[in-house]
Coordinates of C-alpha atoms and ligand atoms in Angstrom, one line a residue:
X116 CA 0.0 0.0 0.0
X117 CA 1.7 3.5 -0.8
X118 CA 1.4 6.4 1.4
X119 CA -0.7 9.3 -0.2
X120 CA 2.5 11.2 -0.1
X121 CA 4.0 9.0 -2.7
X122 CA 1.2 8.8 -4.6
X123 CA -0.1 12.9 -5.0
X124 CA 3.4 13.2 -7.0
X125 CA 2.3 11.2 -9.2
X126 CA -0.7 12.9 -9.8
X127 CA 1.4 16.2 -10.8
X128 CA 2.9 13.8 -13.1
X129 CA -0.5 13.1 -14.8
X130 CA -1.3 16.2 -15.1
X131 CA 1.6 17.7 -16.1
X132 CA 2.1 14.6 -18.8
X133 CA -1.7 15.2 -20.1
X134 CA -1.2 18.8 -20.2
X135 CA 1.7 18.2 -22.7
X136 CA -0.5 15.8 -24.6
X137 CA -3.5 18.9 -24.6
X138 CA -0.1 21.4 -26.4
X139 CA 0.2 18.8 -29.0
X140 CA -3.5 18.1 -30.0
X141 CA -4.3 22.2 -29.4
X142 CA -1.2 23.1 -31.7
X143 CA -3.3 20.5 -34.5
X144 CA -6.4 22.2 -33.7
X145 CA -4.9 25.7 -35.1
X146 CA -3.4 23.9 -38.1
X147 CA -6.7 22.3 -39.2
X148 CA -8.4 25.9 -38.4
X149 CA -5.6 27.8 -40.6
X150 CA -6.5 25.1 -43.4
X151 CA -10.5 25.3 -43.3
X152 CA -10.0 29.2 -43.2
X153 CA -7.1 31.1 -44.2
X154 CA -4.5 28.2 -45.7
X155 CA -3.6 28.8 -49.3
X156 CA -4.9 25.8 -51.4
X157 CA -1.0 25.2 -52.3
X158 CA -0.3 24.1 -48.2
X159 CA -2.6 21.4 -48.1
X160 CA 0.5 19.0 -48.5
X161 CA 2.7 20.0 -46.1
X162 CA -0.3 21.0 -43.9
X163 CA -1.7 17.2 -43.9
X164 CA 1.8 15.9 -42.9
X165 CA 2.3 18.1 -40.1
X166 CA -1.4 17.1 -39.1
X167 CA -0.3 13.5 -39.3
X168 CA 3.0 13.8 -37.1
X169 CA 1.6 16.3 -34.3
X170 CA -1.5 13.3 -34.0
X171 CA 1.3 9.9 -34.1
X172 CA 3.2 12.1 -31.5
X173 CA 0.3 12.7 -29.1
X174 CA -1.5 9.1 -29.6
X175 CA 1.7 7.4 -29.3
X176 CA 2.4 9.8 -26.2
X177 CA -0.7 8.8 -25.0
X178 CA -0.7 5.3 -25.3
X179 CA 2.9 4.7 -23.9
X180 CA 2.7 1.8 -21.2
X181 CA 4.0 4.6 -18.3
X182 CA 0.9 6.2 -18.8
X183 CA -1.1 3.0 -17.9
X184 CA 1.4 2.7 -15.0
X185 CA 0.7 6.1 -13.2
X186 CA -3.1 5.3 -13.5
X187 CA -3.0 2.2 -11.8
X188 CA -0.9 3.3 -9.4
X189 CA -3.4 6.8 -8.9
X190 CA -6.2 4.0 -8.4
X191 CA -5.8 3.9 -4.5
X192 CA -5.9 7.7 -4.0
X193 CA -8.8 7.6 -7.0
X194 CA -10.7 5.5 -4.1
X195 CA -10.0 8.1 -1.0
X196 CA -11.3 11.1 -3.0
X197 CA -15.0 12.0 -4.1
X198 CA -16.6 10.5 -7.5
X199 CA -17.1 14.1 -8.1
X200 CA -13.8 15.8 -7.2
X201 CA -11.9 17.4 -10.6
X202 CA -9.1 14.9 -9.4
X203 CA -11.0 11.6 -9.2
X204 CA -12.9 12.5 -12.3
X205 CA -9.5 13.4 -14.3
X206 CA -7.9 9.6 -12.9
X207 CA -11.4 8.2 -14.1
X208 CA -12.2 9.7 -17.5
X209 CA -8.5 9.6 -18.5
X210 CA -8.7 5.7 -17.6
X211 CA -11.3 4.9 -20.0
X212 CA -9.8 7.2 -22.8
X213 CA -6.8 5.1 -21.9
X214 CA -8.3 1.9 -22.2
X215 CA -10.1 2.3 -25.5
X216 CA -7.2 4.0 -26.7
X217 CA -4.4 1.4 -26.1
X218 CA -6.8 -1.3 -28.3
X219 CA -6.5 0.1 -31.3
X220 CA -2.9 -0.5 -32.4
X221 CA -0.8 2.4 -34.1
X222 CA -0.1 1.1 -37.4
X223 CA -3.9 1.0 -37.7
X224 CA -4.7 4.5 -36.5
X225 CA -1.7 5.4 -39.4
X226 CA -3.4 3.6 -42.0
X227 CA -6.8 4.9 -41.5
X228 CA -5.6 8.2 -40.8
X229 CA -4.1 7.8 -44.7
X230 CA -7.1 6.4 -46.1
X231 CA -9.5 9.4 -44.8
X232 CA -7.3 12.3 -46.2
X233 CA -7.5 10.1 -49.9
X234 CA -11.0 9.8 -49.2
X235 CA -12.0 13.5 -48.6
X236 CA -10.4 13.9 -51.5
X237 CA -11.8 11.7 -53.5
X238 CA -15.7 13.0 -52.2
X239 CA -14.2 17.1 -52.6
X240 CA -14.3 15.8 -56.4
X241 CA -17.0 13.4 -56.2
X242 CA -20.0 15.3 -54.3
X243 CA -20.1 18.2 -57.1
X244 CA -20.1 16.3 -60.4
X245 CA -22.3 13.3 -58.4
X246 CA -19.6 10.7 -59.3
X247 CA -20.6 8.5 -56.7
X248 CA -18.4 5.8 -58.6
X249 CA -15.2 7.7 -58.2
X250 CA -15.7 7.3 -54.6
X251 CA -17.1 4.1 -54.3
X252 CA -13.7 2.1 -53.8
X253 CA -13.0 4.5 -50.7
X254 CA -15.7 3.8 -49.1
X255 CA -15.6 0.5 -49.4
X256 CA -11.9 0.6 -48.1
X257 CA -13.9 2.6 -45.3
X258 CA -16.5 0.0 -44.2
X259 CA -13.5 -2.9 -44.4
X260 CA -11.4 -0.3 -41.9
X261 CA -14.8 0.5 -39.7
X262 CA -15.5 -3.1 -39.5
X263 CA -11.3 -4.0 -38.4
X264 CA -11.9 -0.6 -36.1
X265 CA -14.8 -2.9 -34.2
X266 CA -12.6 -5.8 -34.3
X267 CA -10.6 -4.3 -31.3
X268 CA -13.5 -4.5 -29.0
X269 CA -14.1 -8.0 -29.6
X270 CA -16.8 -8.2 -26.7
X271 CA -19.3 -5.5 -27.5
X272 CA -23.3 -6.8 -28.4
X273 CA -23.2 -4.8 -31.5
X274 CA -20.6 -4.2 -34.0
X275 CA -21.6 -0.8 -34.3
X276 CA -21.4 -0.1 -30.4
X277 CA -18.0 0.4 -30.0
X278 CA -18.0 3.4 -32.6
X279 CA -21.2 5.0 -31.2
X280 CA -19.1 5.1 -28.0
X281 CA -16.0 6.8 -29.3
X282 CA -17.9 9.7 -29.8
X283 CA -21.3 8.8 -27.4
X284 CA -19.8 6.8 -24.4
X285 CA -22.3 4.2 -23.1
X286 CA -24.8 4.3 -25.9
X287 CA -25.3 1.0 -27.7
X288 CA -27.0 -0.1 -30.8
X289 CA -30.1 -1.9 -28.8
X290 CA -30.7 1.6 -26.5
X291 CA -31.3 3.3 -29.6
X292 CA -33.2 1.3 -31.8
X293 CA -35.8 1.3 -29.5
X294 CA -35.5 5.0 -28.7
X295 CA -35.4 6.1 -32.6
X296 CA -38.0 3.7 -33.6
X297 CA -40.3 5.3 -30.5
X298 CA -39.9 8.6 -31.7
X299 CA -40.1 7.8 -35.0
X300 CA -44.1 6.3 -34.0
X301 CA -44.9 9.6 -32.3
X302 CA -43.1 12.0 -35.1
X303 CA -44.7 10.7 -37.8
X304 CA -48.5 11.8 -37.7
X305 CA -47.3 15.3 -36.7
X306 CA -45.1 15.3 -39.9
X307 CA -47.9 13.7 -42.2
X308 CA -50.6 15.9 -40.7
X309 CA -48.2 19.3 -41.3
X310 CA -46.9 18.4 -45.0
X311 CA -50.4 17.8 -46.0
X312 CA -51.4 21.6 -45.8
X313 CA -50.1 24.2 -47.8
X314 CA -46.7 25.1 -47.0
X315 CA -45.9 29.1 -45.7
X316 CA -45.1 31.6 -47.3
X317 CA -41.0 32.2 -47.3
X318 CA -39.9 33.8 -50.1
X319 CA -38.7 36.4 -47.8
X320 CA -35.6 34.3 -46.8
X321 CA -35.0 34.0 -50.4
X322 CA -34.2 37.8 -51.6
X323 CA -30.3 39.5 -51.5
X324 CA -28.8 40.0 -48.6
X325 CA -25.6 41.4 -48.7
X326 CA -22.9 39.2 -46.9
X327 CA -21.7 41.8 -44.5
X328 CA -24.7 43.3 -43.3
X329 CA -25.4 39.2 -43.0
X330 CA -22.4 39.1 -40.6
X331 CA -22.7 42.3 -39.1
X332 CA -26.5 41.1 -37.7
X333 CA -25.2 37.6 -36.4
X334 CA -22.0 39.2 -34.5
X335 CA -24.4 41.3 -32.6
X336 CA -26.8 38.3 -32.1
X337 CA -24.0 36.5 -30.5
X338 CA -22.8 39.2 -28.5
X339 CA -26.5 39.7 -27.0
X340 CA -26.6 35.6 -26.6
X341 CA -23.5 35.8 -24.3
X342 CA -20.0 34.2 -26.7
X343 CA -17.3 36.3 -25.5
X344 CA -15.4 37.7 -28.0
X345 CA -12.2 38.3 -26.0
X346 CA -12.3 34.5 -25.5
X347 CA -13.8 33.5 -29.0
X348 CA -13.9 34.5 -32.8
X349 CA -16.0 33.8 -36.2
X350 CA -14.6 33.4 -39.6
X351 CA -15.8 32.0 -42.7
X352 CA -15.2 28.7 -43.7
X353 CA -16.8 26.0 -46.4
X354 CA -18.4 23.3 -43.8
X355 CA -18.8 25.5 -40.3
X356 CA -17.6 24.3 -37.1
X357 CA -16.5 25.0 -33.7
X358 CA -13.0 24.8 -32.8
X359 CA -11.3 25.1 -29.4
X360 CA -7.5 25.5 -28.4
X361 CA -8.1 26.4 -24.9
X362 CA -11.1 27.7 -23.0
X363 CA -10.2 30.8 -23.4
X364 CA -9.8 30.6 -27.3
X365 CA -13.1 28.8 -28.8
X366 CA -13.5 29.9 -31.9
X367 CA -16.9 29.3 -34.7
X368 CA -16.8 29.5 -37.9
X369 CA -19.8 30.4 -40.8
X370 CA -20.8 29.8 -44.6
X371 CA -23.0 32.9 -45.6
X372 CA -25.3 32.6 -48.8
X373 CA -25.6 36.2 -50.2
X374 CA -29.4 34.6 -51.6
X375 CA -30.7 33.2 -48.3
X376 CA -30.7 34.6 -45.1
X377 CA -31.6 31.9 -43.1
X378 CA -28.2 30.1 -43.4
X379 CA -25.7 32.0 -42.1
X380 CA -27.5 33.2 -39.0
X381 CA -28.6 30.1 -37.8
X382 CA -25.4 27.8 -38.6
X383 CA -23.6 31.1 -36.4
X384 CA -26.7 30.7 -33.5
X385 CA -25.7 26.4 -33.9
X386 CA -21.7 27.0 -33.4
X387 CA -22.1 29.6 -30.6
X388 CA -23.9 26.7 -28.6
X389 CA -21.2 24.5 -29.3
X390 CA -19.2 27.3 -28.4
X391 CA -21.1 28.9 -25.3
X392 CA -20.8 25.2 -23.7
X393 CA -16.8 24.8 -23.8
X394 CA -16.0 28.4 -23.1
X395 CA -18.1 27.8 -19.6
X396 CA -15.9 25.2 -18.4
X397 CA -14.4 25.3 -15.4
X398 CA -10.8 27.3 -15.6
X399 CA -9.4 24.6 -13.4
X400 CA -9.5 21.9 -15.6
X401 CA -7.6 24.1 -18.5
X402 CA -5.1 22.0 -20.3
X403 CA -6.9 18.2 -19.3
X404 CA -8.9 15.6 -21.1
X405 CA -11.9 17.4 -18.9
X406 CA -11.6 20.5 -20.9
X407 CA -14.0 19.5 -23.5
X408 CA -17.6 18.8 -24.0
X409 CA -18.5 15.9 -22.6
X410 CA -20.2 13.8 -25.6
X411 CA -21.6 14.3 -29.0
X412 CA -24.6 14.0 -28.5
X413 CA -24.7 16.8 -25.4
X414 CA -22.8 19.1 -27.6
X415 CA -25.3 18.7 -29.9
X416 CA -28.2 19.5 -27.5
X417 CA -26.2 22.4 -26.5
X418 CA -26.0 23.9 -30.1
X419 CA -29.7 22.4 -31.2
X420 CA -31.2 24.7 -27.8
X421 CA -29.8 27.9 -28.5
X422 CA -30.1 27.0 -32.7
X423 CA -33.5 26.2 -32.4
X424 CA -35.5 26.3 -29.5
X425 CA -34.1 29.7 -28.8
X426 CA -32.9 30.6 -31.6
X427 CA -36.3 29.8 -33.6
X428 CA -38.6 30.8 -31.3
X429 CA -41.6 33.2 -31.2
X430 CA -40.3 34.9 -28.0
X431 CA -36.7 35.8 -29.8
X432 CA -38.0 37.3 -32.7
X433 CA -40.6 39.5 -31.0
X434 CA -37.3 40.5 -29.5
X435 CA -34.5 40.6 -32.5
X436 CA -37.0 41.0 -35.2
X437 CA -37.9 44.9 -35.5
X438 CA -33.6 44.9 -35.3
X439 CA -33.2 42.5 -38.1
X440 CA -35.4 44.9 -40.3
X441 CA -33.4 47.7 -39.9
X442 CA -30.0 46.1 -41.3
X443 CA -32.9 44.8 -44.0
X444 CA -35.5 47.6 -44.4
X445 CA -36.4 46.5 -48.9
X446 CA -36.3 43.4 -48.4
X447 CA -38.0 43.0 -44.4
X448 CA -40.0 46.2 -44.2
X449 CA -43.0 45.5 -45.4
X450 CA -42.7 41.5 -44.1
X451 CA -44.4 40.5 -40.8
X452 CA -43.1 38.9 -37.5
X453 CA -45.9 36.0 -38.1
X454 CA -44.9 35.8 -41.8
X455 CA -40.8 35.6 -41.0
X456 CA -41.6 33.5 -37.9
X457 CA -43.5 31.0 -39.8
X458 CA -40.8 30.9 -43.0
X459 CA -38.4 30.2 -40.6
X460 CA -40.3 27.2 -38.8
X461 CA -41.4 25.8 -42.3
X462 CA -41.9 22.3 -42.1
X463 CA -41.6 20.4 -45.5
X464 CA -40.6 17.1 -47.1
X465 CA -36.5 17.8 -48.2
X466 CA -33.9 16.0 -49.0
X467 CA -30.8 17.5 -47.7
X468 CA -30.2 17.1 -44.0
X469 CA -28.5 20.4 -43.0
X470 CA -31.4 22.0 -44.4
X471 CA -34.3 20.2 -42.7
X472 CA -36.9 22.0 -40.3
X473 CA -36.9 20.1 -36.3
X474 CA -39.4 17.6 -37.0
X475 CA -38.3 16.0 -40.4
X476 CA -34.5 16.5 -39.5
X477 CA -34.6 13.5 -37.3
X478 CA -36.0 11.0 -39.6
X479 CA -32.9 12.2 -41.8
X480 CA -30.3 11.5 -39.5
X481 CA -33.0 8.0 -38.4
X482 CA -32.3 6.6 -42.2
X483 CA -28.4 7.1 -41.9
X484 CA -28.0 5.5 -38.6
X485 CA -30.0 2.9 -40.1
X486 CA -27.7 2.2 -43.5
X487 CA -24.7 2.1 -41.1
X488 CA -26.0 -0.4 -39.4
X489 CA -27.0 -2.3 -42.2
X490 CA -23.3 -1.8 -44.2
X491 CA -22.0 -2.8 -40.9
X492 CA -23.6 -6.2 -40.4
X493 CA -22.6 -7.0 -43.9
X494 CA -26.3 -7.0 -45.2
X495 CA -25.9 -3.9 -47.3
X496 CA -23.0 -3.7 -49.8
X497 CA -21.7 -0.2 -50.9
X498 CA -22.4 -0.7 -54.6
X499 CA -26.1 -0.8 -53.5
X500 CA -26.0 2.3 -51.0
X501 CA -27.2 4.9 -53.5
X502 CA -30.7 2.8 -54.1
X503 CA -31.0 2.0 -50.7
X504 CA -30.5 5.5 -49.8
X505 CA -33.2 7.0 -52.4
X506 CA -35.7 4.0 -51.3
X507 CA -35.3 5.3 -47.8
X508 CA -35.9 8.6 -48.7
X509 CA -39.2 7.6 -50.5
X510 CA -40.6 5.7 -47.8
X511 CA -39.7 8.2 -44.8
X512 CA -40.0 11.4 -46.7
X513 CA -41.6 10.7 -49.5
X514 CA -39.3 12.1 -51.9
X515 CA -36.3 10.7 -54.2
X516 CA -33.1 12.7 -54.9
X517 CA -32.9 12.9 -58.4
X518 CA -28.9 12.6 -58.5
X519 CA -26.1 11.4 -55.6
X520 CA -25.7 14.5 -55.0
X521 CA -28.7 15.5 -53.6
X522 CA -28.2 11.8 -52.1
X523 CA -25.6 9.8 -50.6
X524 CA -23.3 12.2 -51.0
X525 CA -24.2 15.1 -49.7
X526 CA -22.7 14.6 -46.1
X527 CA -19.1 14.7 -45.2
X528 CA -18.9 11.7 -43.0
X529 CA -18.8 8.9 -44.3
X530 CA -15.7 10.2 -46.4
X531 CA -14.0 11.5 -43.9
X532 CA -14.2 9.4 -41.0
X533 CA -15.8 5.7 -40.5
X534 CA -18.9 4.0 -41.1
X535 CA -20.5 4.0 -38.1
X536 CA -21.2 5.7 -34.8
X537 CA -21.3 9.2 -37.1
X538 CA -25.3 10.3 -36.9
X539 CA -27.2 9.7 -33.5
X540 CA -25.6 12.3 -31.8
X541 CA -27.8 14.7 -33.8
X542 CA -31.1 13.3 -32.9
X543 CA -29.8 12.8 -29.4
X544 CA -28.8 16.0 -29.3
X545 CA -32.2 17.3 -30.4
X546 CA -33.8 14.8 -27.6
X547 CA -31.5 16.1 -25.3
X548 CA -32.2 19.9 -25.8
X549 CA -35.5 19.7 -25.4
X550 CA -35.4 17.9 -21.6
X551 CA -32.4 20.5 -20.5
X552 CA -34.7 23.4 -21.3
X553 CA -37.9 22.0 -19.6
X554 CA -35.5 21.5 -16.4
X555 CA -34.5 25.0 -17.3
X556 CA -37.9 26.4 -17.5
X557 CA -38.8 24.3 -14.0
X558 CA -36.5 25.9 -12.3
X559 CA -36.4 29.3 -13.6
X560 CA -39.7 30.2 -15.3
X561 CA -39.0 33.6 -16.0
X562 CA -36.8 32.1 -19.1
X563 CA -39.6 32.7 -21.1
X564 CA -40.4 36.2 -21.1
X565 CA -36.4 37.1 -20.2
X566 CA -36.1 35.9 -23.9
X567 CA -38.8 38.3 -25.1
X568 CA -36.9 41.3 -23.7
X569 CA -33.6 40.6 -25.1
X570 CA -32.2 38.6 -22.2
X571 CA -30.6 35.8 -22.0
X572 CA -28.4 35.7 -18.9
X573 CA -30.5 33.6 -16.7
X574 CA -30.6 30.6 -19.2
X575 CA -26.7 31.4 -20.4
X576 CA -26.2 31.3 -16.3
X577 CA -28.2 27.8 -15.8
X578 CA -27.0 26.0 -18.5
X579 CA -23.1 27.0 -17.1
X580 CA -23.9 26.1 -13.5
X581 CA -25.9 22.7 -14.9
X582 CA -23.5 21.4 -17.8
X583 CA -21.1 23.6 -19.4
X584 CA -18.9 23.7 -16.1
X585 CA -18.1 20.1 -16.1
X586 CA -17.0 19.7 -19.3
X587 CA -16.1 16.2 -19.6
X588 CA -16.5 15.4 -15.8
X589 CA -19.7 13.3 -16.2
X590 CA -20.6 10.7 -18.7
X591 CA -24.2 12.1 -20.8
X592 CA -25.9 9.7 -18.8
X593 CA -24.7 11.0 -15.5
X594 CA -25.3 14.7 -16.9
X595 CA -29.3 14.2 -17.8
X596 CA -29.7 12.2 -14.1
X597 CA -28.1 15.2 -12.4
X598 CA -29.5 18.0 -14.2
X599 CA -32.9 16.8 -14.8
X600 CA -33.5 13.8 -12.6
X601 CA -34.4 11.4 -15.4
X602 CA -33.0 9.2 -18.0
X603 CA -33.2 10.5 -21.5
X604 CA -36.5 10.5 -22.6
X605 CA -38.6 11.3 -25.8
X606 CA -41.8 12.8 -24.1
X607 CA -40.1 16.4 -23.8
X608 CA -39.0 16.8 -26.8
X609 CA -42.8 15.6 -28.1
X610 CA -44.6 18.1 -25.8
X611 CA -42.5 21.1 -27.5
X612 CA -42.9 20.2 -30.8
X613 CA -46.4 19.7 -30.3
X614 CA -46.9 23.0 -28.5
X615 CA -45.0 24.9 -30.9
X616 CA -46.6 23.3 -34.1
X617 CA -50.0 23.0 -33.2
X618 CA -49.9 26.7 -33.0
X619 CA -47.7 27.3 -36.2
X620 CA -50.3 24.8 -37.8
X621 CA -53.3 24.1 -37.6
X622 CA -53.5 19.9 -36.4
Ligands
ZN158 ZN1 -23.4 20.9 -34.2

């Protein structure tokens, strides 16, 4: 048994070993933001390299067998201290990294990490001239790779479970089967009942709006929302993100369409969220594996709330609304709040998934899960992904893409990453949102009307103090007990779309 004196050295050791670790992957982090912003196409070589090394240096750093060493040896002092202590959390959470890490061997992380740059590449030329055969060979390269990726977890139910947890720890294929197929029972009759009727007006979204004054109007939403701009920026960028290299650096990034308004300012709204959550961590844990967010899928709800059940709500635009006509006085002037809050809110059968309204987004992201699944188990080859895709598409959505484009191709992905593990955190995140603001609302109903008034410091305040704090402290699971005393549920998320829907339309 070692005395606590010998063993709180070696917690300084941890920390000053995962620190290092956090320099290398933050000093990648700027890289891959230079090259999605400011790089000149010529660096994208030399850039890739350099991305390559910094990651082989951290992951082998990370994987060296001293590092398993220290955290068995922290174990005993893990067992004296509180589950929720930043120290026991930092000896727990950097265990479990550890232990998924140390499976998957090197020369595989090498090889993939190969195969996804040739892959991009192959979909950057693909996805615009809908060549889905140029890129079919990758992706069948990717499903082989996603399938040895599994491999290393020999033990798991599902195939697919071990990559749903790399980026949503402790959810398994069986959980959400049940809980997709359960919302999918209660979405569609709402969705049927709504496309039926003739759709809004929203032609108004649709006019020029000059990119600056596009800009100008999101930077001041932001500002009002609460992203700190000593701590954070926005730049453009072809695919928008957020982008962290320490909590006091979390930058977002935006596309803007000079002939719709409706993108730019919500994909800034979606980022800040992202954004909002890791610049409220908790100083202290600077420079850990706790920095972060804690999952995808409670990223995602963070982004999805401020995106769309603030961001897209009566209550805001009362608010922002006579403001967003003066930058636009031709084209908003003569349009009202009802008419602009209703174009916004348009629910319709589409086929591109970034574009979809609240309710039919989750049947989107429902049919990919589904096809990775299916690829996965070895019932659905890649050769036959397009049709399955557009038969999919006609029997949720009742519509066919006319080209790959508008189809299987249109999301990064699969192209860039693995088969696998790469969708539910969207509809979880959606799920997710919806139950954080009711507990939000419980406990401070004056939410409501604050938002009306162009005040958002309560909510910003709550969802600090509830989640963004932690940052990777507690699993999602721990984080929807703690903050609003239930497992995930659907029933939340129901009751607001129905409330805001039945009074958008008439059911
Ligand atoms: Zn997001």
């Amino acid at each position: 048994m070692q005395t606590t004196e010998k063993i709180e050295p070696k917690l300084v050791k941890l920390k000053t070993c995962l620190t290092q670790i956090n320099d290398l992957e933050a000093a990648a982090s700027l890289l891959y933001w230079d090259q999605a912003t400011y790089m000149p196409p010529g660096g994208a070589t030399a850039r890739g390299r350099q991305l390559a090394t910094l990651q082989e240096v951290s992951h082998s750093k990370f994987t060296d067998p001293a590092m398993g060493r220290l955290l068995e040896d922290l174990t005993p002092l893990e067992t004296t201290l509180p589950y929720k202590s930043d120290e026991a959390s930092l000896i727990r959470v950097t265990r479990r990294k550890y232990d998924k890490a140390v499976r998957v061997p090197a020369e595989f992380m090498a090889r993939l990490s190969r195969h996804r740059t040739e892959s991009y590449e192959a979909w950057a030329k693909a996805r615009p001239t809908n060549n889905f055969a140029l890129v079919r060979p990758y992706l069948e390269k990717t499903l082989d790779l996603s399938q040895e990726l599994a491999s290393f977890f020999p033990n798991s139910d599902h195939i697919a479970d071990p990559l749903i947890d790399f980026a949503d720890y402790g959810m398994k294929v069986s959980f959400l089967r049940s809980l997709f197929d359960n919302l999918r029972q209660q979405l569609m009759p709402i969705v049927e009942a709504i496309v039926e009727q003739s759709p809004p007006e929203d032609s108004c979204l649709r006019q020029y709006y000059p990119e600056t004054k596009q800009l100008d109007f999101t930077l001041k939403v932001m500002r009002q929302l609460g992203y700190d701009f000593q701590r954070g920026r926005q730049d453009k960028t072809h695919h928008p993100f957020m982008i962290n290299f320490s909590t006091d650096d979390v930058r977002i990034t935006t596309r803007v369409y000079e002939n719709r308004l409706d993108q730019a300012l919500f994909s800034s709204i979606h980022e800040m969220g992202h954004g909002l959550y890791e610049q409220g961590i908790n100083p202290k844990l600077e420079g850990t594996p706790l920095a972060c967010g804690t999952s995808s899928g409670i990223h995602e709800s963070q982004s999805r709330l401020w995106e769309n059940i603030v961001g897209r709500s009566r209550g805001f635009w009362k608010y922002f609304y006579p403001q967003l006509q003066t930058f636009f006085p031709n084209q908003l002037g003569n349009v009202s709040l009802d008419t602009f809050y209703q174009a916004i809110n348009k629910v319709e059968r589409s086929l591109i998934r970034t574009d979809a309204d609240e309710l039919t987004y989750n049947l989107h992201v429902m049919i990919r899960f589904d096809l990775e699944l299916q690829m996965l188990e070895g019932k659905l080859a890649v050769r036959d992904l397009p049709d399955a895709w557009n038969e999919r598409y006609r029997s949720d959505l009742g519509i066919v893409p006319t080209n790959d484009t508008e189809g299987v191709l249109q999301d990064v992905h699969w192209y860039t990453n693995q088969i696998g593990g790469m969708f539910q955190c969207y509809t979880l995140g959606n799920l997710m949102s919806a139950q954080f603001f009711e507990a939000a609302l419980w406990e401070r109903p004056e939410i409501s009307t604050q938002i009306e008034q162009g005040e958002f410091t309560t909510l910003h305040n709550w969802l600090k103090d509830s989640i963004y704090q932690h940052g990777g402290k507690y699993t999602a699971a721990e984080l929807m007990k703690n903050v609003t005393g239930s497992v995930l549920r659907i029933e939340p998320f129901i009751r607001y779309i129905h409330r805001k829907y039945e009074q958008l339309y008439s059911l």
